[in-house]
Amino acid sequence: MAEEDYGTFVDWSQMGDLAQSSGPTKVDCKDLKAFKQMARQGYWAKNHRLRAQVYQQLIKALPCRTVTPDAEVYRDLVGNAAAKKPSSHIPLPEFVDGSPLPRYCLKAEAVASAHRVINCVAGQFPDISHCPSLPAVTSLLLHFSADEAQCFELVSRMLSCNEPGKRLLDQTFQAHESSCMTFGDLANKYCTAAHKMIVATAQDVLDVYSDWQRWVLGDLPFGHMVRVLDIYLVEGYKVLFRVAIALLKFYRKHNAEAQGAAEPDSNKVRDDIQAFIKGIGSTVTPEKLLEKAFSIRMLSRKEITLLQLTNEKSLQQKGITVKQKRRNVQLALNPDTFSSEIVSAKEMRDIWSWIPERFALCQPQLLFTTSTHGCSLNRFYSHCEGYEPTLLLIRTTDGDVCGAFLSTDWEERKRGGNKLSFFGTGECFVFRLKPEMERYEWVVIRHPELASSNKTPDPEDEAADPPGGQQPDSNGLQQPERPAGDLSPFLSARHFNLNSKNTSMFMAGNFDSIIVGGGDGNALYIDSELNHGRAGRCATFDNPPLCAESFQVALLEVWGFQDAMAP
């Protein structure tokens, strides 16, 4: 097949160096692991025809549901309709949610072809209700298709893929929204500096993160995007998360150097990120972007999947299945209605930015305060049982403010009888607000070498080396590395092989005290009268003392999470 067969829709004058094919002309490989190495190293990156052939091979090898429309279906349905509809005025289906079709390096007339393909897909996949990435994916694949029918078949196979654990495109609003929440969780954990910057400058952090897929599938220049696509078609959905986090890291560096002026609003931040990514080619090469993406330690497909499932479940419980106007965190923390004797609305908003995304649609609900309910541990338990998670806030008589996010219902303490026993999950964390703000997460998140998953590692997640093969073994291929941790912080400690139980003591309580953090000390200890406390270092959170080591409680509050969607 002639090379130009795969360039029918391409405007070669826009392709730059990619218009000059060089390097290997074929791939003699059937092994997925070998394909993974080749994709990361850019084996077919300089040969348009070879890249097109590899894409065909990879997508046609996807396991799909039994009835998957192919090129012949498209030809039967569309026929010579192309001749009758020469323009791109064919509206895109509603499920793309207004996402424009990025032209990349397509000829002007090829835009109409992409519109036809997408509309035919809509007719053949009536179950798709929300798929804003479809225009970008269709446009990309059209660059590597001999005709519209072939592009239609490739897109259809990606949508029909039913390989367990291999997710390629979100097709419902719930799946898309949970992916945005998951990205927020991952940004908070793996890109803390950028996350803090966005919290400080955007009115609605979730609104900013709702664009994360568009950053990759839409805003990236074509040369960068096809390198991402090389790997995405082999390794799946997790690649998009890695690349988006890398983009956020580069944006934060760019923004720090630009020394932005006045505080922008959410729309301004969204526009700034989009403009930066569209122009990223002037400062960041495709290989540098991928190197940054694959140098993020610990991030595994298992963690992404578990977070996604948890966030989807949270949306289901709230009855959110279709797009609706989202209440942002600022509305939930309206200073006119929010009232705490310990923290301001701004300080509570800062704490909210640390909390898992699935609770972002909740608003704080005061469950217990010593100023109203008195200094009684029994009353503390009676007001807090039945709620999870909860947020503990303490102000000492010295004016220090500290606390803890506690993942589990305090009623769990009863399982140990009168014996003091620890419970909770790795989502727990402790923090201090005054004299300075700092959060301390579960030590295993920061030091994964302290634990390993009981489960067999997923071969898809074995290699975390940057592209380019900087660490070759004797046969020239990268040596797969066991991931630093197939970890998910919301798993209980029993899911891990821990070097020491001291690293999994999250929360405990009995009739005479409550404790947060254990192992060689406690992060917080409060006596039965909720009057005297101790703070210290502990192995679970690897934290310094949150306040004076021996302190008097001036005020203690416990906050729950009320569903903001509830009437």
Short mmCIF file of C-alpha atoms in Angstrom, two decimals, residues 13-341:
data_model
loop_
_atom_site.label_atom_id
_atom_site.label_comp_id
_atom_site.label_asym_id
_atom_site.label_seq_id
_atom_site.Cartn_x
_atom_site.Cartn_y
_atom_site.Cartn_z
CA SER A 13 2.54 21.44 5.00
CA GLN A 14 1.42 21.45 8.66
CA MET A 15 3.26 18.29 9.63
CA GLY A 16 6.73 19.78 10.07
CA ASP A 17 9.42 17.15 10.65
CA LEU A 18 6.74 14.43 10.70
CA ALA A 19 6.27 14.95 6.95
CA GLN A 20 9.76 13.49 6.37
CA SER A 21 9.49 9.74 7.00
CA SER A 22 12.64 8.04 8.24
CA GLY A 23 13.72 5.26 10.57
CA PRO A 24 12.34 1.69 10.59
CA THR A 25 9.81 0.70 7.95
CA LYS A 26 8.27 -2.33 9.65
CA VAL A 27 7.67 -3.84 13.07
CA ASP A 28 8.26 -7.55 13.39
CA CYS A 29 6.73 -7.98 16.81
CA LYS A 30 3.61 -9.59 18.21
CA ASP A 31 4.47 -9.40 21.93
CA LEU A 32 2.61 -6.73 23.91
CA LYS A 33 5.50 -6.10 26.29
CA ALA A 34 7.85 -5.56 23.38
CA PHE A 35 5.30 -3.20 21.81
CA LYS A 36 5.21 -1.31 25.11
CA GLN A 37 8.97 -0.79 25.00
CA MET A 38 8.87 0.25 21.35
CA ALA A 39 6.02 2.69 21.97
CA ARG A 40 7.82 4.41 24.84
CA GLN A 41 11.05 4.60 22.88
CA GLY A 42 9.30 6.07 19.82
CA TYR A 43 10.28 3.21 17.49
CA TRP A 44 7.75 4.20 14.78
CA ALA A 45 7.61 7.91 15.64
CA LYS A 46 9.43 9.12 12.51
CA ASN A 47 7.59 7.11 9.89
CA HIS A 48 3.98 8.12 9.20
CA ARG A 49 3.13 4.99 7.22
CA LEU A 50 4.60 2.67 9.84
CA ARG A 51 2.81 4.50 12.63
CA ALA A 52 -0.48 4.14 10.74
CA GLN A 53 0.13 0.40 10.26
CA VAL A 54 0.95 -0.05 13.95
CA TYR A 55 -2.20 1.81 14.99
CA GLN A 56 -4.26 -0.45 12.71
CA GLN A 57 -2.59 -3.52 14.20
CA LEU A 58 -3.03 -2.43 17.81
CA ILE A 59 -6.66 -1.36 17.48
CA LYS A 60 -7.70 -4.39 15.43
CA ALA A 61 -6.16 -6.62 18.12
CA LEU A 62 -8.42 -5.15 20.81
CA PRO A 63 -10.95 -7.63 22.23
CA CYS A 64 -14.35 -6.13 21.38
CA ARG A 65 -17.97 -6.94 22.04
CA THR A 66 -19.52 -9.36 19.59
CA VAL A 67 -21.40 -6.86 17.47
CA THR A 68 -18.90 -4.16 16.56
CA PRO A 69 -19.56 -2.16 13.38
CA ASP A 70 -16.73 -2.24 10.86
CA ALA A 71 -15.72 -0.37 7.70
CA GLU A 72 -18.28 -2.20 5.57
CA VAL A 73 -21.09 -1.04 7.85
CA TYR A 74 -19.94 2.55 7.32
CA ARG A 75 -19.80 2.14 3.54
CA ASP A 76 -23.32 0.64 3.53
CA LEU A 77 -24.70 3.44 5.70
CA VAL A 78 -22.92 6.45 4.22
CA GLY A 79 -22.27 5.38 0.65
CA ASN A 80 -21.55 8.44 -1.44
CA ALA A 81 -23.00 10.82 1.14
CA ALA A 82 -19.62 12.53 1.20
CA ALA A 83 -20.33 13.93 -2.23
CA LYS A 84 -23.66 15.32 -1.04
CA LYS A 85 -22.34 16.85 2.20
CA PRO A 86 -19.11 18.63 1.33
CA SER A 87 -19.12 20.98 4.31
CA SER A 88 -18.41 20.58 8.03
CA HIS A 89 -21.77 22.11 8.92
CA ILE A 90 -23.01 18.71 10.02
CA PRO A 91 -23.55 19.31 13.76
CA LEU A 92 -21.75 17.01 16.17
CA PRO A 93 -23.93 14.86 18.45
CA GLU A 94 -24.96 16.24 21.81
CA PHE A 95 -22.90 13.66 23.75
CA VAL A 96 -19.61 15.39 22.82
CA ASP A 97 -20.77 18.17 25.18
CA GLY A 98 -19.73 21.01 22.91
CA SER A 99 -16.15 19.79 22.46
CA PRO A 100 -14.83 21.18 19.16
CA LEU A 101 -13.07 19.01 16.64
CA PRO A 102 -9.34 19.82 16.81
CA ARG A 103 -8.06 20.07 13.28
CA TYR A 104 -4.43 19.20 14.10
CA CYS A 105 -2.86 18.69 10.64
CA LEU A 106 -5.98 17.77 8.71
CA LYS A 107 -6.89 19.37 5.40
CA ALA A 108 -9.72 21.86 5.70
CA GLU A 109 -12.06 19.56 3.78
CA ALA A 110 -11.18 16.63 6.06
CA VAL A 111 -13.04 18.29 8.95
CA ALA A 112 -16.31 17.35 7.22
CA SER A 113 -15.08 13.74 7.01
CA ALA A 114 -14.46 13.67 10.77
CA HIS A 115 -17.94 15.07 11.40
CA ARG A 116 -19.47 12.34 9.22
CA VAL A 117 -17.56 9.61 11.05
CA ILE A 118 -18.63 10.92 14.46
CA ASN A 119 -22.27 11.17 13.45
CA CYS A 120 -22.23 7.66 12.07
CA VAL A 121 -20.69 6.46 15.34
CA ALA A 122 -23.54 8.19 17.20
CA GLY A 123 -26.07 6.22 15.17
CA GLN A 124 -24.35 2.90 15.81
CA PHE A 125 -23.69 3.47 19.53
CA PRO A 126 -26.99 4.70 21.02
CA ASP A 127 -25.74 3.79 24.51
CA ILE A 128 -23.11 6.57 24.47
CA SER A 129 -24.43 9.45 26.55
CA HIS A 130 -21.28 11.52 27.21
CA CYS A 131 -18.01 11.31 25.28
CA PRO A 132 -16.29 14.72 24.97
CA SER A 133 -12.97 13.11 23.88
CA LEU A 134 -14.47 11.54 20.75
CA PRO A 135 -13.85 14.51 18.37
CA ALA A 136 -10.12 14.61 19.23
CA VAL A 137 -9.68 10.84 18.95
CA THR A 138 -11.53 10.75 15.61
CA SER A 139 -9.46 13.63 14.24
CA LEU A 140 -6.22 11.94 15.31
CA LEU A 141 -7.12 8.57 13.79
CA LEU A 142 -8.20 10.22 10.53
CA HIS A 143 -4.55 11.25 10.04
CA PHE A 144 -3.68 7.55 9.92
CA SER A 145 -6.62 6.17 7.94
CA ALA A 146 -6.89 5.41 4.23
CA ASP A 147 -10.54 6.50 4.13
CA GLU A 148 -13.47 7.48 6.34
CA ALA A 149 -14.68 3.88 6.65
CA GLN A 150 -11.34 2.74 8.05
CA CYS A 151 -11.36 5.59 10.58
CA PHE A 152 -14.92 4.66 11.58
CA GLU A 153 -13.85 1.07 12.23
CA LEU A 154 -10.90 2.14 14.38
CA VAL A 155 -13.06 4.46 16.48
CA SER A 156 -15.77 1.80 16.81
CA ARG A 157 -13.29 -0.78 18.06
CA MET A 158 -11.94 1.62 20.69
CA LEU A 159 -15.48 2.28 21.90
CA SER A 160 -16.35 -1.44 21.86
CA CYS A 161 -13.22 -2.65 23.66
CA ASN A 162 -14.26 -5.04 26.44
CA GLU A 163 -10.88 -6.17 27.68
CA PRO A 164 -11.08 -6.30 31.50
CA GLY A 165 -9.22 -3.37 33.03
CA LYS A 166 -8.44 -1.73 29.67
CA ARG A 167 -10.36 1.51 29.55
CA LEU A 168 -9.92 3.75 26.52
CA LEU A 169 -12.78 6.29 26.34
CA ASP A 170 -15.37 7.49 28.86
CA GLN A 171 -18.84 7.02 27.39
CA THR A 172 -21.14 8.22 30.20
CA PHE A 173 -21.28 11.41 32.22
CA GLN A 174 -20.76 9.43 35.40
CA ALA A 175 -17.57 7.85 34.05
CA HIS A 176 -16.28 11.22 32.82
CA GLU A 177 -17.14 13.07 36.03
CA SER A 178 -15.53 10.39 38.19
CA SER A 179 -12.39 10.61 36.05
CA CYS A 180 -12.24 14.36 36.79
CA MET A 181 -12.61 13.66 40.51
CA THR A 182 -9.93 10.98 40.23
CA PHE A 183 -7.59 13.39 38.48
CA GLY A 184 -8.15 15.84 41.34
CA ASP A 185 -7.19 13.14 43.84
CA LEU A 186 -4.06 12.28 41.86
CA ALA A 187 -3.06 15.94 41.40
CA ASN A 188 -3.43 16.49 45.14
CA LYS A 189 -1.15 13.52 45.82
CA TYR A 190 1.42 13.58 43.01
CA CYS A 191 1.49 17.26 42.06
CA THR A 192 1.05 18.98 45.41
CA ALA A 193 2.73 22.28 44.56
CA ALA A 194 0.62 22.82 41.42
CA HIS A 195 -2.53 21.74 43.27
CA LYS A 196 -1.87 24.29 46.02
CA MET A 197 -1.32 26.98 43.39
CA ILE A 198 -4.65 26.21 41.70
CA VAL A 199 -6.47 26.12 45.05
CA ALA A 200 -5.05 29.58 45.77
CA THR A 201 -5.96 31.10 42.39
CA ALA A 202 -9.15 29.37 41.19
CA GLN A 203 -12.59 29.78 42.66
CA ASP A 204 -13.56 26.23 41.75
CA VAL A 205 -10.77 23.65 41.60
CA LEU A 206 -13.07 20.94 40.26
CA ASP A 207 -14.04 23.21 37.41
CA VAL A 208 -10.37 23.57 36.43
CA TYR A 209 -9.75 19.83 36.64
CA SER A 210 -12.84 19.09 34.53
CA ASP A 211 -10.67 20.07 31.53
CA TRP A 212 -7.94 17.51 32.24
CA GLN A 213 -8.77 15.18 29.32
CA ARG A 214 -9.01 18.11 26.92
CA TRP A 215 -5.47 19.18 27.94
CA VAL A 216 -4.20 15.94 26.41
CA LEU A 217 -6.86 15.15 23.81
CA GLY A 218 -7.38 18.52 22.17
CA ASP A 219 -4.93 21.14 23.44
CA LEU A 220 -1.57 19.38 22.98
CA PRO A 221 0.20 20.11 19.67
CA PHE A 222 -0.03 17.29 17.13
CA GLY A 223 3.63 16.23 17.47
CA HIS A 224 3.26 15.79 21.22
CA MET A 225 -0.17 14.18 20.96
CA VAL A 226 0.86 11.42 18.55
CA ARG A 227 3.71 10.41 20.87
CA VAL A 228 1.15 10.14 23.67
CA LEU A 229 -1.17 8.20 21.33
CA ASP A 230 1.66 5.75 20.55
CA ILE A 231 1.72 4.70 24.20
CA TYR A 232 -1.96 5.21 25.00
CA LEU A 233 -3.03 2.63 22.39
CA VAL A 234 -0.69 0.08 24.00
CA GLU A 235 -1.10 0.84 27.70
CA GLY A 236 -4.54 2.42 27.95
CA TYR A 237 -6.23 5.10 30.03
CA LYS A 238 -3.59 5.48 32.75
CA VAL A 239 -1.28 7.17 30.20
CA LEU A 240 -3.68 10.11 29.93
CA PHE A 241 -3.55 10.65 33.70
CA ARG A 242 0.24 10.52 33.73
CA VAL A 243 0.57 13.00 30.87
CA ALA A 244 -2.01 15.38 32.36
CA ILE A 245 -0.18 15.40 35.70
CA ALA A 246 3.09 16.08 33.88
CA LEU A 247 1.42 18.99 32.05
CA LEU A 248 0.23 20.38 35.38
CA LYS A 249 3.79 20.17 36.74
CA PHE A 250 5.17 22.04 33.72
CA TYR A 251 2.38 24.64 33.98
CA ARG A 252 3.20 25.27 37.63
CA LYS A 253 6.86 25.82 36.75
CA HIS A 254 5.89 28.14 33.91
CA ASN A 255 3.48 30.06 36.13
CA ALA A 256 6.10 30.47 38.86
CA GLU A 257 8.57 31.86 36.32
CA ALA A 258 5.91 34.17 34.87
CA GLN A 259 5.16 35.43 38.38
CA GLY A 260 1.50 35.96 37.62
CA ALA A 261 -0.08 39.08 39.02
CA ALA A 262 -3.57 39.47 40.48
CA GLU A 263 -5.58 36.50 41.64
CA PRO A 264 -7.41 35.11 38.60
CA ASP A 265 -10.76 33.36 38.67
CA SER A 266 -11.44 29.78 37.58
CA ASN A 267 -12.08 30.73 33.96
CA LYS A 268 -8.85 32.70 33.85
CA VAL A 269 -6.90 29.72 35.24
CA ARG A 270 -8.56 27.39 32.72
CA ASP A 271 -7.69 29.73 29.86
CA ASP A 272 -4.11 30.12 31.11
CA ILE A 273 -3.58 26.35 31.28
CA GLN A 274 -5.07 25.85 27.83
CA ALA A 275 -2.88 28.58 26.31
CA PHE A 276 0.23 27.15 27.99
CA ILE A 277 -0.46 23.61 26.70
CA LYS A 278 -1.22 24.79 23.18
CA GLY A 279 2.12 26.57 23.13
CA ILE A 280 4.10 23.95 25.02
CA GLY A 281 6.13 23.03 21.93
CA SER A 282 8.34 26.10 22.41
CA THR A 283 9.65 24.92 25.78
CA VAL A 284 8.95 21.19 26.19
CA THR A 285 9.70 18.48 23.63
CA PRO A 286 7.43 15.42 23.29
CA GLU A 287 10.17 13.22 24.79
CA LYS A 288 10.65 15.57 27.73
CA LEU A 289 6.91 15.51 28.39
CA LEU A 290 6.83 11.71 28.35
CA GLU A 291 9.91 11.48 30.53
CA LYS A 292 8.20 13.65 33.13
CA ALA A 293 4.99 11.61 32.86
CA PHE A 294 6.69 8.27 33.39
CA SER A 295 8.97 9.46 36.16
CA ILE A 296 5.99 9.81 38.55
CA ARG A 297 6.63 7.09 41.09
CA MET A 298 3.94 4.88 42.66
CA LEU A 299 1.15 5.88 40.27
CA SER A 300 -0.33 2.60 39.06
CA ARG A 301 -3.32 1.50 37.04
CA LYS A 302 -4.66 -0.25 40.15
CA GLU A 303 -4.75 2.98 42.11
CA ILE A 304 -6.46 4.82 39.25
CA THR A 305 -9.05 2.04 38.87
CA LEU A 306 -9.80 1.91 42.59
CA LEU A 307 -10.16 5.69 42.82
CA GLN A 308 -12.35 5.72 39.72
CA LEU A 309 -14.65 3.02 41.08
CA THR A 310 -14.90 4.75 44.46
CA ASN A 311 -15.71 8.10 42.86
CA GLU A 312 -18.29 6.50 40.54
CA LYS A 313 -19.93 4.88 43.55
CA SER A 314 -20.04 8.25 45.30
CA LEU A 315 -21.77 9.81 42.27
CA GLN A 316 -24.24 6.91 42.10
CA GLN A 317 -25.12 7.36 45.76
CA LYS A 318 -25.79 11.05 45.08
CA GLY A 319 -27.93 10.14 42.06
CA ILE A 320 -25.64 12.00 39.66
CA THR A 321 -25.88 10.20 36.33
CA VAL A 322 -26.30 13.06 33.86
CA LYS A 323 -24.66 16.45 33.51
CA GLN A 324 -26.01 19.07 35.85
CA LYS A 325 -24.88 22.37 37.30
CA ARG A 326 -22.26 21.51 39.90
CA ARG A 327 -22.16 23.26 43.23
CA ASN A 328 -18.61 24.30 43.75
CA VAL A 329 -16.64 24.16 46.95
CA GLN A 330 -16.92 27.89 47.42
CA LEU A 331 -20.71 27.70 47.61
CA ALA A 332 -20.53 24.87 50.13
CA LEU A 333 -18.17 27.05 52.21
CA ASN A 334 -20.05 30.29 51.88
CA PRO A 335 -18.59 32.65 54.53
CA ASP A 336 -22.09 34.02 55.16
CA THR A 337 -23.35 30.62 56.28
CA PHE A 338 -20.22 28.76 57.44
CA SER A 339 -19.46 29.24 61.12
CA SER A 340 -16.65 27.70 63.14
CA GLU A 341 -15.07 28.99 66.36
#
